[in-house]
Amino acid sequence: MGRRPCCPKEINKGAWSREEDETLSKYVAIHGEGKWQKVAQNAGLKRCGKSCRQRWLNYLKPGIKRGDISVDEEDMIIRLHRLLGNRWALIAKRLPGRTDNEIKNYWNTNLSKKLQKHPTSSSSVSSLQHKRGEEEKIKQVHVTPDAPRPRRVSAVEYSKIMENGGCGGNRCSTTASPSNKVEGSSDEASFSDFLIDIDQNQLLIADDSNSKVPQTEEDHNNKQVVLTNSPSSSSPSDHCHHLLPEKFDPLETLLDVELKRMASFLGLEND
DNA sequence: AATATTCTCAACCGCTCACGC
DNA sequence: CGCGTGAGCGGTTGAGAATAT
């Protein structure tokens, strides 16, 4: 019954020893990453392959930064989190040397509490001194509202959505499945390998803005972040098309707009 | 100083997706 | 097309550290 265990029973658990780290590092240096189950076996590590992978990616891999998250990085995390939600891997990709696990931990232990206390603040939270015991115990860890998980859509599907004026009305189901992928498009083949992760709620934002008021204050804040990114969008559809450059990658575009704003804020516009 | 409580973060777990057969 | 496997992701756990009483 149940799921087959991914690892043998006789494995080490818990913290990695220095010897284990060295063994793993040496093995990966010689044989490269991948095939983690075999790494665990061939390197003689009594560890689950997943555990080896995680240890390597989060701690042993060259270039990984540890601790001391800077003010700039913190601002970046906050803004990206507003944009992407709990998409830690995506956020981590924007922060070289940082891992999704570290960002997730940092968010859960520091930022979520700060933002709980100062929900509208972003850069200013960096200067707030977190004093232990002062803050109320936070029961709800994540500040993002409950929302359907972002779904993976193809670029073709995305463009079709936008052609139809975004996700207004009942056009888009929040429970859409891959089966509603646009079919028969002549461009489909060229996009077939171009999949993006995008929060469908953000696609909803544009068309939503003239039909609904935000249901919650947080919801409202989330919408503002995106909407204000579009400097001259006079209508929801303008906003949509503003986010569609010739070589469009909606997620990248959203991120780039946000990053430019951040760079401007930080005085790094020349970068 | 001893004990209780709270916090941090490394690691684990379950799930989904992609891919090869 | 279905199945098995590997990789990746995000949520959760728990041991140890830090702090409060």
PDB file of C-alpha atoms (C1' of nucleotides) in Angstrom:
ATOM      1  CA  MET A   1       0.000   0.000   0.000  1.00  0.00           C
ATOM      2  CA  GLY A   2       1.002   3.524  -0.538  1.00  0.00           C
ATOM      3  CA  ARG A   3       3.908   5.104  -2.194  1.00  0.00           C
ATOM      4  CA  ARG A   4       7.077   3.201  -2.775  1.00  0.00           C
ATOM      5  CA  PRO A   5       9.841   4.714  -0.641  1.00  0.00           C
ATOM      6  CA  CYS A   6      12.380   6.559  -2.726  1.00  0.00           C
ATOM      7  CA  CYS A   7      15.253   5.514  -0.532  1.00  0.00           C
ATOM      8  CA  PRO A   8      16.494   2.349   1.081  1.00  0.00           C
ATOM      9  CA  LYS A   9      15.784   1.950   4.740  1.00  0.00           C
ATOM     10  CA  GLU A  10      19.407   1.938   5.824  1.00  0.00           C
ATOM     11  CA  ILE A  11      20.166   5.566   5.202  1.00  0.00           C
ATOM     12  CA  ASN A  12      21.556   8.333   7.270  1.00  0.00           C
ATOM     13  CA  LYS A  13      19.239  11.145   8.137  1.00  0.00           C
ATOM     14  CA  GLY A  14      19.750  14.493   9.709  1.00  0.00           C
ATOM     15  CA  ALA A  15      22.691  16.802   9.472  1.00  0.00           C
ATOM     16  CA  TRP A  16      25.466  16.025   7.028  1.00  0.00           C
ATOM     17  CA  SER A  17      28.901  15.345   8.399  1.00  0.00           C
ATOM     18  CA  ARG A  18      32.038  16.923   6.993  1.00  0.00           C
ATOM     19  CA  GLU A  19      33.099  13.556   5.619  1.00  0.00           C
ATOM     20  CA  GLU A  20      29.834  13.165   3.786  1.00  0.00           C
ATOM     21  CA  ASP A  21      30.143  16.651   2.348  1.00  0.00           C
ATOM     22  CA  GLU A  22      33.648  15.918   1.120  1.00  0.00           C
ATOM     23  CA  THR A  23      32.606  12.637  -0.394  1.00  0.00           C
ATOM     24  CA  LEU A  24      29.726  14.208  -2.228  1.00  0.00           C
ATOM     25  CA  SER A  25      31.770  17.176  -3.407  1.00  0.00           C
ATOM     26  CA  LYS A  26      34.518  14.963  -4.751  1.00  0.00           C
ATOM     27  CA  TYR A  27      32.088  12.686  -6.516  1.00  0.00           C
ATOM     28  CA  VAL A  28      30.203  15.534  -8.183  1.00  0.00           C
ATOM     29  CA  ALA A  29      33.462  17.234  -9.145  1.00  0.00           C
ATOM     30  CA  ILE A  30      34.505  14.099 -10.999  1.00  0.00           C
ATOM     31  CA  HIS A  31      31.229  12.810 -12.377  1.00  0.00           C
ATOM     32  CA  GLY A  32      29.109  15.915 -12.543  1.00  0.00           C
ATOM     33  CA  GLU A  33      25.592  16.574 -11.348  1.00  0.00           C
ATOM     34  CA  GLY A  34      22.589  14.430 -12.062  1.00  0.00           C
ATOM     35  CA  LYS A  35      21.534  10.846 -11.480  1.00  0.00           C
ATOM     36  CA  TRP A  36      21.427  11.521  -7.803  1.00  0.00           C
ATOM     37  CA  GLN A  37      20.320   8.030  -6.886  1.00  0.00           C
ATOM     38  CA  LYS A  38      23.474   6.710  -8.489  1.00  0.00           C
ATOM     39  CA  VAL A  39      25.528   9.422  -6.845  1.00  0.00           C
ATOM     40  CA  ALA A  40      24.320   8.226  -3.485  1.00  0.00           C
ATOM     41  CA  GLN A  41      25.095   4.600  -4.333  1.00  0.00           C
ATOM     42  CA  ASN A  42      28.360   5.016  -6.198  1.00  0.00           C
ATOM     43  CA  ALA A  43      29.837   7.529  -3.822  1.00  0.00           C
ATOM     44  CA  GLY A  44      29.138   5.200  -0.953  1.00  0.00           C
ATOM     45  CA  LEU A  45      26.914   7.678   0.787  1.00  0.00           C
ATOM     46  CA  LYS A  46      24.175   6.221   2.921  1.00  0.00           C
ATOM     47  CA  ARG A  47      21.906   8.969   1.800  1.00  0.00           C
ATOM     48  CA  CYS A  48      18.827   9.351  -0.297  1.00  0.00           C
ATOM     49  CA  GLY A  49      19.496  10.687  -3.776  1.00  0.00           C
ATOM     50  CA  LYS A  50      17.197  13.564  -3.125  1.00  0.00           C
ATOM     51  CA  SER A  51      19.125  14.386  -0.025  1.00  0.00           C
ATOM     52  CA  CYS A  52      22.385  14.405  -1.998  1.00  0.00           C
ATOM     53  CA  ARG A  53      20.899  16.666  -4.591  1.00  0.00           C
ATOM     54  CA  GLN A  54      19.582  19.076  -2.004  1.00  0.00           C
ATOM     55  CA  ARG A  55      22.817  19.125  -0.085  1.00  0.00           C
ATOM     56  CA  TRP A  56      24.780  19.838  -3.219  1.00  0.00           C
ATOM     57  CA  LEU A  57      22.478  22.487  -4.620  1.00  0.00           C
ATOM     58  CA  ASN A  58      21.907  24.307  -1.365  1.00  0.00           C
ATOM     59  CA  TYR A  59      25.294  24.151   0.311  1.00  0.00           C
ATOM     60  CA  LEU A  60      28.119  22.494  -1.539  1.00  0.00           C
ATOM     61  CA  LYS A  61      27.788  23.846  -5.026  1.00  0.00           C
ATOM     62  CA  PRO A  62      30.409  26.498  -5.762  1.00  0.00           C
ATOM     63  CA  GLY A  63      29.078  30.023  -5.691  1.00  0.00           C
ATOM     64  CA  ILE A  64      26.472  29.485  -3.022  1.00  0.00           C
ATOM     65  CA  LYS A  65      26.277  32.414  -0.650  1.00  0.00           C
ATOM     66  CA  ARG A  66      25.459  31.771   2.964  1.00  0.00           C
ATOM     67  CA  GLY A  67      23.792  34.147   5.387  1.00  0.00           C
ATOM     68  CA  ASP A  68      24.035  37.932   5.509  1.00  0.00           C
ATOM     69  CA  ILE A  69      21.213  38.732   3.191  1.00  0.00           C
ATOM     70  CA  SER A  70      21.807  42.314   2.217  1.00  0.00           C
ATOM     71  CA  VAL A  71      19.297  45.144   2.257  1.00  0.00           C
ATOM     72  CA  ASP A  72      19.184  45.084  -1.534  1.00  0.00           C
ATOM     73  CA  GLU A  73      18.573  41.372  -1.590  1.00  0.00           C
ATOM     74  CA  GLU A  74      15.859  41.735   0.991  1.00  0.00           C
ATOM     75  CA  ASP A  75      14.109  44.377  -1.056  1.00  0.00           C
ATOM     76  CA  MET A  76      14.438  42.181  -4.072  1.00  0.00           C
ATOM     77  CA  ILE A  77      12.905  39.241  -2.256  1.00  0.00           C
ATOM     78  CA  ILE A  78       9.984  41.288  -1.032  1.00  0.00           C
ATOM     79  CA  ARG A  79       9.228  42.688  -4.431  1.00  0.00           C
ATOM     80  CA  LEU A  80       9.645  39.430  -6.235  1.00  0.00           C
ATOM     81  CA  HIS A  81       7.454  37.745  -3.689  1.00  0.00           C
ATOM     82  CA  ARG A  82       4.724  40.282  -4.339  1.00  0.00           C
ATOM     83  CA  LEU A  83       5.081  39.541  -7.983  1.00  0.00           C
ATOM     84  CA  LEU A  84       5.455  35.782  -7.874  1.00  0.00           C
ATOM     85  CA  GLY A  85       4.119  34.593  -4.560  1.00  0.00           C
ATOM     86  CA  ASN A  86       5.760  31.583  -2.992  1.00  0.00           C
ATOM     87  CA  ARG A  87       7.651  30.691  -6.135  1.00  0.00           C
ATOM     88  CA  TRP A  88      10.902  30.337  -4.289  1.00  0.00           C
ATOM     89  CA  ALA A  89      12.799  28.741  -7.096  1.00  0.00           C
ATOM     90  CA  LEU A  90      11.907  31.557  -9.447  1.00  0.00           C
ATOM     91  CA  ILE A  91      12.805  34.156  -6.867  1.00  0.00           C
ATOM     92  CA  ALA A  92      16.104  32.404  -6.218  1.00  0.00           C
ATOM     93  CA  LYS A  93      16.976  32.557  -9.895  1.00  0.00           C
ATOM     94  CA  ARG A  94      16.918  36.329  -9.617  1.00  0.00           C
ATOM     95  CA  LEU A  95      19.295  36.309  -6.676  1.00  0.00           C
ATOM     96  CA  PRO A  96      22.610  34.822  -7.745  1.00  0.00           C
ATOM     97  CA  GLY A  97      24.155  32.593  -5.145  1.00  0.00           C
ATOM     98  CA  ARG A  98      20.980  32.309  -3.119  1.00  0.00           C
ATOM     99  CA  THR A  99      18.973  29.139  -2.959  1.00  0.00           C
ATOM    100  CA  ASP A 100      15.262  28.706  -2.885  1.00  0.00           C
ATOM    101  CA  ASN A 101      15.518  27.023   0.486  1.00  0.00           C
ATOM    102  CA  GLU A 102      17.419  29.909   2.007  1.00  0.00           C
ATOM    103  CA  ILE A 103      15.054  32.480   0.603  1.00  0.00           C
ATOM    104  CA  LYS A 104      12.076  30.493   1.777  1.00  0.00           C
ATOM    105  CA  ASN A 105      13.512  30.228   5.265  1.00  0.00           C
ATOM    106  CA  TYR A 106      14.425  33.882   5.336  1.00  0.00           C
ATOM    107  CA  TRP A 107      10.968  34.819   4.251  1.00  0.00           C
ATOM    108  CA  ASN A 108       9.238  32.623   6.772  1.00  0.00           C
ATOM    109  CA  THR A 109      11.415  33.657   9.680  1.00  0.00           C
ATOM    110  CA  ASN A 110      11.942  37.337   8.959  1.00  0.00           C
ATOM    111  CA  LEU A 111      10.099  38.988   6.150  1.00  0.00           C
ATOM    112  CA  SER A 112       6.664  37.566   6.633  1.00  0.00           C
ATOM    113  CA  LYS A 113       6.672  38.843  10.179  1.00  0.00           C
ATOM    114  CA  LYS A 114       7.974  42.236   9.212  1.00  0.00           C
ATOM    115  CA  LEU A 115       5.442  42.591   6.468  1.00  0.00           C
ATOM    116  CA  GLN A 116       2.725  41.423   8.780  1.00  0.00           C
ATOM    117  CA  LYS A 117       3.574  44.336  10.967  1.00  0.00           C
ATOM    118  CA  HIS A 118       4.295  46.801   8.159  1.00  0.00           C
ATOM    119  CA  PRO A 119       2.280  45.497   5.254  1.00  0.00           C
ATOM    120  CA  THR A 120       2.812  48.454   2.941  1.00  0.00           C
ATOM    121  CA  SER A 121       6.494  48.808   3.515  1.00  0.00           C
ATOM    122  CA  SER A 122       9.118  47.284   1.291  1.00  0.00           C
ATOM    123  CA  SER A 123      12.479  48.977   1.506  1.00  0.00           C
ATOM    124  CA  SER A 124      11.798  50.405   4.894  1.00  0.00           C
ATOM    125  CA  VAL A 125      11.417  47.001   6.404  1.00  0.00           C
ATOM    126  CA  SER A 126      15.110  46.513   6.001  1.00  0.00           C
ATOM    127  CA  SER A 127      15.863  49.078   8.591  1.00  0.00           C
ATOM    128  CA  LEU A 128      13.450  47.746  11.095  1.00  0.00           C
ATOM    129  CA  GLN A 129      15.174  45.986  13.877  1.00  0.00           C
ATOM    130  CA  HIS A 130      13.535  42.720  14.622  1.00  0.00           C
ATOM    131  CA  LYS A 131      13.519  42.389  18.347  1.00  0.00           C
ATOM    132  CA  ARG A 132      12.816  38.976  19.669  1.00  0.00           C
ATOM    133  CA  GLY A 133       9.804  38.660  21.865  1.00  0.00           C
ATOM    134  CA  GLU A 134       8.372  42.002  20.844  1.00  0.00           C
ATOM    135  CA  GLU A 135       6.337  40.747  18.013  1.00  0.00           C
ATOM    136  CA  GLU A 136       3.152  38.840  18.375  1.00  0.00           C
ATOM    137  CA  LYS A 137       3.324  35.266  17.455  1.00  0.00           C
ATOM    138  CA  ILE A 138       2.299  35.021  13.879  1.00  0.00           C
ATOM    139  CA  LYS A 139      -0.044  32.166  13.249  1.00  0.00           C
ATOM    140  CA  GLN A 140      -0.428  32.775   9.578  1.00  0.00           C
ATOM    141  CA  VAL A 141       3.000  32.518   8.122  1.00  0.00           C
ATOM    142  CA  HIS A 142       2.458  33.492   4.545  1.00  0.00           C
ATOM    143  CA  VAL A 143       1.137  36.899   3.657  1.00  0.00           C
ATOM    144  CA  THR A 144      -0.026  35.980   0.206  1.00  0.00           C
ATOM    145  CA  PRO A 145      -3.720  35.454  -0.001  1.00  0.00           C
ATOM    146  CA  ASP A 146      -5.065  32.038  -0.669  1.00  0.00           C
ATOM    147  CA  ALA A 147      -5.112  31.744  -4.369  1.00  0.00           C
ATOM    148  CA  PRO A 148      -5.136  29.022  -6.942  1.00  0.00           C
ATOM    149  CA  ARG A 149      -1.665  27.799  -7.629  1.00  0.00           C
ATOM    150  CA  PRO A 150      -0.138  29.429 -10.660  1.00  0.00           C
ATOM    151  CA  ARG A 151      -0.601  27.236 -13.632  1.00  0.00           C
ATOM    152  CA  ARG A 152       1.859  26.481 -16.320  1.00  0.00           C
ATOM    153  CA  VAL A 153       0.794  27.799 -19.679  1.00  0.00           C
ATOM    154  CA  SER A 154       2.413  27.902 -23.029  1.00  0.00           C
ATOM    155  CA  ALA A 155       3.272  31.128 -24.779  1.00  0.00           C
ATOM    156  CA  VAL A 156       0.677  30.331 -27.371  1.00  0.00           C
ATOM    157  CA  GLU A 157      -1.983  29.988 -24.749  1.00  0.00           C
ATOM    158  CA  TYR A 158      -0.871  33.187 -23.131  1.00  0.00           C
ATOM    159  CA  SER A 159      -1.044  35.122 -26.358  1.00  0.00           C
ATOM    160  CA  LYS A 160      -4.488  33.751 -27.005  1.00  0.00           C
ATOM    161  CA  ILE A 161      -5.578  34.856 -23.591  1.00  0.00           C
ATOM    162  CA  MET A 162      -4.322  38.319 -24.304  1.00  0.00           C
ATOM    163  CA  GLU A 163      -5.902  38.407 -27.726  1.00  0.00           C
ATOM    164  CA  ASN A 164      -9.183  37.778 -26.008  1.00  0.00           C
ATOM    165  CA  GLY A 165      -8.673  40.709 -23.735  1.00  0.00           C
ATOM    166  CA  GLY A 166      -7.087  38.970 -20.826  1.00  0.00           C
ATOM    167  CA  CYS A 167      -8.929  36.704 -18.513  1.00  0.00           C
ATOM    168  CA  GLY A 168     -11.958  38.823 -18.034  1.00  0.00           C
ATOM    169  CA  GLY A 169     -15.377  37.472 -17.400  1.00  0.00           C
ATOM    170  CA  ASN A 170     -15.623  33.756 -17.354  1.00  0.00           C
ATOM    171  CA  ARG A 171     -13.258  33.240 -20.208  1.00  0.00           C
ATOM    172  CA  CYS A 172     -10.595  31.728 -18.070  1.00  0.00           C
ATOM    173  CA  SER A 173     -11.243  29.078 -15.574  1.00  0.00           C
ATOM    174  CA  THR A 174      -9.074  29.166 -12.524  1.00  0.00           C
ATOM    175  CA  THR A 175      -9.026  25.427 -12.660  1.00  0.00           C
ATOM    176  CA  ALA A 176      -7.921  25.312 -16.234  1.00  0.00           C
ATOM    177  CA  SER A 177      -6.007  22.249 -17.205  1.00  0.00           C
ATOM    178  CA  PRO A 178      -3.379  21.784 -19.868  1.00  0.00           C
ATOM    179  CA  SER A 179      -6.104  20.395 -22.050  1.00  0.00           C
ATOM    180  CA  ASN A 180      -7.375  23.855 -22.748  1.00  0.00           C
ATOM    181  CA  LYS A 181      -4.213  24.629 -24.578  1.00  0.00           C
ATOM    182  CA  VAL A 182      -4.893  26.300 -27.880  1.00  0.00           C
ATOM    183  CA  GLU A 183      -4.869  23.837 -30.655  1.00  0.00           C
ATOM    184  CA  GLY A 184      -4.381  24.164 -34.341  1.00  0.00           C
ATOM    185  CA  SER A 185      -2.266  27.271 -34.221  1.00  0.00           C
ATOM    186  CA  SER A 186       0.286  27.382 -36.975  1.00  0.00           C
ATOM    187  CA  ASP A 187       2.754  28.830 -34.521  1.00  0.00           C
ATOM    188  CA  GLU A 188       2.215  26.155 -32.020  1.00  0.00           C
ATOM    189  CA  ALA A 189       5.127  24.020 -33.083  1.00  0.00           C
ATOM    190  CA  SER A 190       7.558  26.866 -32.721  1.00  0.00           C
ATOM    191  CA  PHE A 191       6.358  27.489 -29.217  1.00  0.00           C
ATOM    192  CA  SER A 192       5.951  23.911 -28.257  1.00  0.00           C
ATOM    193  CA  ASP A 193       8.957  23.887 -26.012  1.00  0.00           C
ATOM    194  CA  PHE A 194       8.361  27.301 -24.583  1.00  0.00           C
ATOM    195  CA  LEU A 195       6.546  26.820 -21.340  1.00  0.00           C
ATOM    196  CA  ILE A 196       6.282  29.432 -18.706  1.00  0.00           C
ATOM    197  CA  ASP A 197       5.058  29.487 -15.191  1.00  0.00           C
ATOM    198  CA  ILE A 198       2.798  32.372 -14.641  1.00  0.00           C
ATOM    199  CA  ASP A 199       0.398  33.259 -11.924  1.00  0.00           C
ATOM    200  CA  GLN A 200      -2.904  33.317 -13.588  1.00  0.00           C
ATOM    201  CA  ASN A 201      -4.168  35.741 -11.017  1.00  0.00           C
ATOM    202  CA  GLN A 202      -1.867  38.304 -12.522  1.00  0.00           C
ATOM    203  CA  LEU A 203      -3.392  37.758 -15.891  1.00  0.00           C
ATOM    204  CA  LEU A 204      -6.691  38.382 -14.217  1.00  0.00           C
ATOM    205  CA  ILE A 205      -5.541  41.621 -12.783  1.00  0.00           C
ATOM    206  CA  ALA A 206      -5.643  43.641 -15.942  1.00  0.00           C
ATOM    207  CA  ASP A 207      -9.169  42.879 -16.906  1.00  0.00           C
ATOM    208  CA  ASP A 208     -10.290  42.682 -13.353  1.00  0.00           C
ATOM    209  CA  SER A 209      -9.489  46.238 -12.610  1.00  0.00           C
ATOM    210  CA  ASN A 210     -12.623  47.661 -14.136  1.00  0.00           C
ATOM    211  CA  SER A 211     -15.001  45.080 -12.904  1.00  0.00           C
ATOM    212  CA  LYS A 212     -14.204  44.201  -9.338  1.00  0.00           C
ATOM    213  CA  VAL A 213     -12.884  45.768  -6.254  1.00  0.00           C
ATOM    214  CA  PRO A 214     -10.164  43.860  -4.490  1.00  0.00           C
ATOM    215  CA  GLN A 215     -11.578  41.417  -2.071  1.00  0.00           C
ATOM    216  CA  THR A 216      -8.951  41.968   0.536  1.00  0.00           C
ATOM    217  CA  GLU A 217      -6.494  44.650   1.360  1.00  0.00           C
ATOM    218  CA  GLU A 218      -3.643  42.379   0.431  1.00  0.00           C
ATOM    219  CA  ASP A 219      -5.325  41.555  -2.773  1.00  0.00           C
ATOM    220  CA  HIS A 220      -5.549  45.232  -3.414  1.00  0.00           C
ATOM    221  CA  ASN A 221      -1.870  45.705  -2.705  1.00  0.00           C
ATOM    222  CA  ASN A 222      -0.931  42.898  -4.997  1.00  0.00           C
ATOM    223  CA  LYS A 223      -2.892  44.392  -7.800  1.00  0.00           C
ATOM    224  CA  GLN A 224      -1.353  47.774  -7.320  1.00  0.00           C
ATOM    225  CA  VAL A 225       2.118  46.427  -7.695  1.00  0.00           C
ATOM    226  CA  VAL A 226       1.463  45.170 -11.145  1.00  0.00           C
ATOM    227  CA  LEU A 227      -0.813  47.870 -12.312  1.00  0.00           C
ATOM    228  CA  THR A 228       1.549  50.612 -11.414  1.00  0.00           C
ATOM    229  CA  ASN A 229       4.243  48.936 -13.392  1.00  0.00           C
ATOM    230  CA  SER A 230       2.555  49.965 -16.547  1.00  0.00           C
ATOM    231  CA  PRO A 231       3.390  53.608 -16.903  1.00  0.00           C
ATOM    232  CA  SER A 232       0.728  54.626 -19.361  1.00  0.00           C
ATOM    233  CA  SER A 233      -1.880  51.991 -19.519  1.00  0.00           C
ATOM    234  CA  SER A 234      -5.155  53.724 -20.080  1.00  0.00           C
ATOM    235  CA  SER A 235      -7.221  50.607 -20.371  1.00  0.00           C
ATOM    236  CA  PRO A 236      -6.887  47.057 -19.199  1.00  0.00           C
ATOM    237  CA  SER A 237      -6.137  45.804 -22.647  1.00  0.00           C
ATOM    238  CA  ASP A 238      -3.508  48.488 -23.106  1.00  0.00           C
ATOM    239  CA  HIS A 239      -1.918  47.147 -20.019  1.00  0.00           C
ATOM    240  CA  CYS A 240      -1.913  43.656 -21.406  1.00  0.00           C
ATOM    241  CA  HIS A 241      -0.300  44.672 -24.632  1.00  0.00           C
ATOM    242  CA  HIS A 242       2.190  46.839 -22.894  1.00  0.00           C
ATOM    243  CA  LEU A 243       3.422  43.628 -21.294  1.00  0.00           C
ATOM    244  CA  LEU A 244       3.840  41.932 -24.621  1.00  0.00           C
ATOM    245  CA  PRO A 245       7.056  42.916 -26.324  1.00  0.00           C
ATOM    246  CA  GLU A 246       7.938  41.460 -29.694  1.00  0.00           C
ATOM    247  CA  LYS A 247       9.898  38.641 -28.144  1.00  0.00           C
ATOM    248  CA  PHE A 248       7.515  38.135 -25.337  1.00  0.00           C
ATOM    249  CA  ASP A 249       8.035  36.245 -22.216  1.00  0.00           C
ATOM    250  CA  PRO A 250       5.343  37.483 -19.911  1.00  0.00           C
ATOM    251  CA  LEU A 251       7.037  36.462 -16.739  1.00  0.00           C
ATOM    252  CA  GLU A 252      10.342  37.953 -17.760  1.00  0.00           C
ATOM    253  CA  THR A 253       8.600  41.119 -18.768  1.00  0.00           C
ATOM    254  CA  LEU A 254       6.822  41.450 -15.481  1.00  0.00           C
ATOM    255  CA  LEU A 255      10.049  40.792 -13.660  1.00  0.00           C
ATOM    256  CA  ASP A 256      12.064  43.170 -15.782  1.00  0.00           C
ATOM    257  CA  VAL A 257       9.658  46.006 -15.221  1.00  0.00           C
ATOM    258  CA  GLU A 258       9.782  45.384 -11.532  1.00  0.00           C
ATOM    259  CA  LEU A 259      13.558  45.071 -11.511  1.00  0.00           C
ATOM    260  CA  LYS A 260      13.932  48.336 -13.399  1.00  0.00           C
ATOM    261  CA  ARG A 261      11.824  50.051 -10.815  1.00  0.00           C
ATOM    262  CA  MET A 262      13.983  48.566  -8.134  1.00  0.00           C
ATOM    263  CA  ALA A 263      17.174  49.561  -9.862  1.00  0.00           C
ATOM    264  CA  SER A 264      15.829  53.073 -10.142  1.00  0.00           C
ATOM    265  CA  PHE A 265      14.958  53.064  -6.493  1.00  0.00           C
ATOM    266  CA  LEU A 266      18.413  51.851  -5.575  1.00  0.00           C
ATOM    267  CA  GLY A 267      20.126  54.289  -7.887  1.00  0.00           C
ATOM    268  CA  LEU A 268      21.475  51.566 -10.153  1.00  0.00           C
ATOM    269  CA  GLU A 269      19.843  52.709 -13.333  1.00  0.00           C
ATOM    270  CA  ASN A 270      23.040  52.536 -15.321  1.00  0.00           C
ATOM    271  CA  ASP A 271      23.265  48.813 -14.908  1.00  0.00           C
TER     272      ASP A 271
ATOM    273  C1'  DA B   1      22.120  28.438  37.374  1.00  0.00           C
ATOM    274  C1'  DA B   2      18.331  25.862  35.855  1.00  0.00           C
ATOM    275  C1'  DT B   3      14.416  25.456  33.232  1.00  0.00           C
ATOM    276  C1'  DA B   4      11.019  26.918  29.846  1.00  0.00           C
ATOM    277  C1'  DT B   5       9.965  29.046  25.724  1.00  0.00           C
ATOM    278  C1'  DT B   6      10.822  30.750  21.241  1.00  0.00           C
ATOM    279  C1'  DC B   7      13.349  31.002  17.053  1.00  0.00           C
ATOM    280  C1'  DT B   8      16.210  29.507  13.171  1.00  0.00           C
ATOM    281  C1'  DC B   9      17.288  26.838   9.406  1.00  0.00           C
ATOM    282  C1'  DA B  10      18.943  22.359   7.493  1.00  0.00           C
ATOM    283  C1'  DA B  11      16.749  18.586   6.058  1.00  0.00           C
ATOM    284  C1'  DC B  12      12.843  15.759   5.012  1.00  0.00           C
ATOM    285  C1'  DC B  13       8.548  14.696   2.663  1.00  0.00           C
ATOM    286  C1'  DG B  14       5.075  14.419  -0.740  1.00  0.00           C
ATOM    287  C1'  DC B  15       3.728  15.925  -4.921  1.00  0.00           C
ATOM    288  C1'  DT B  16       4.049  17.159  -9.912  1.00  0.00           C
ATOM    289  C1'  DC B  17       6.266  17.259 -14.246  1.00  0.00           C
ATOM    290  C1'  DA B  18       9.348  15.667 -17.947  1.00  0.00           C
ATOM    291  C1'  DC B  19      11.305  12.152 -20.330  1.00  0.00           C
ATOM    292  C1'  DG B  20      12.639   7.646 -21.970  1.00  0.00           C
ATOM    293  C1'  DC B  21      11.222   3.074 -22.865  1.00  0.00           C
TER     294       DC B  21
ATOM    295  C1'  DC C   1      -0.507   5.264 -24.309  1.00  0.00           C
ATOM    296  C1'  DG C   2       1.011   3.679 -19.920  1.00  0.00           C
ATOM    297  C1'  DC C   3       4.588   2.985 -16.759  1.00  0.00           C
ATOM    298  C1'  DG C   4       8.879   3.807 -14.284  1.00  0.00           C
ATOM    299  C1'  DT C   5      12.328   6.916 -13.005  1.00  0.00           C
ATOM    300  C1'  DG C   6      14.720  11.200 -12.168  1.00  0.00           C
ATOM    301  C1'  DA C   7      14.495  15.998 -11.216  1.00  0.00           C
ATOM    302  C1'  DG C   8      12.544  19.890  -9.208  1.00  0.00           C
ATOM    303  C1'  DC C   9       9.504  22.420  -6.227  1.00  0.00           C
ATOM    304  C1'  DG C  10       7.196  24.093  -2.072  1.00  0.00           C
ATOM    305  C1'  DG C  11       5.427  22.931   2.569  1.00  0.00           C
ATOM    306  C1'  DT C  12       6.618  21.100   6.909  1.00  0.00           C
ATOM    307  C1'  DT C  13       9.371  19.243  10.646  1.00  0.00           C
ATOM    308  C1'  DG C  14      12.519  18.978  14.363  1.00  0.00           C
ATOM    309  C1'  DA C  15      17.147  19.524  16.535  1.00  0.00           C
ATOM    310  C1'  DG C  16      19.908  22.835  18.302  1.00  0.00           C
ATOM    311  C1'  DA C  17      20.656  27.654  19.520  1.00  0.00           C
ATOM    312  C1'  DA C  18      19.181  31.779  21.603  1.00  0.00           C
ATOM    313  C1'  DT C  19      16.546  34.165  24.791  1.00  0.00           C
ATOM    314  C1'  DA C  20      13.307  34.790  28.649  1.00  0.00           C
ATOM    315  C1'  DT C  21      11.760  33.700  33.184  1.00  0.00           C
TER     316       DT C  21
END
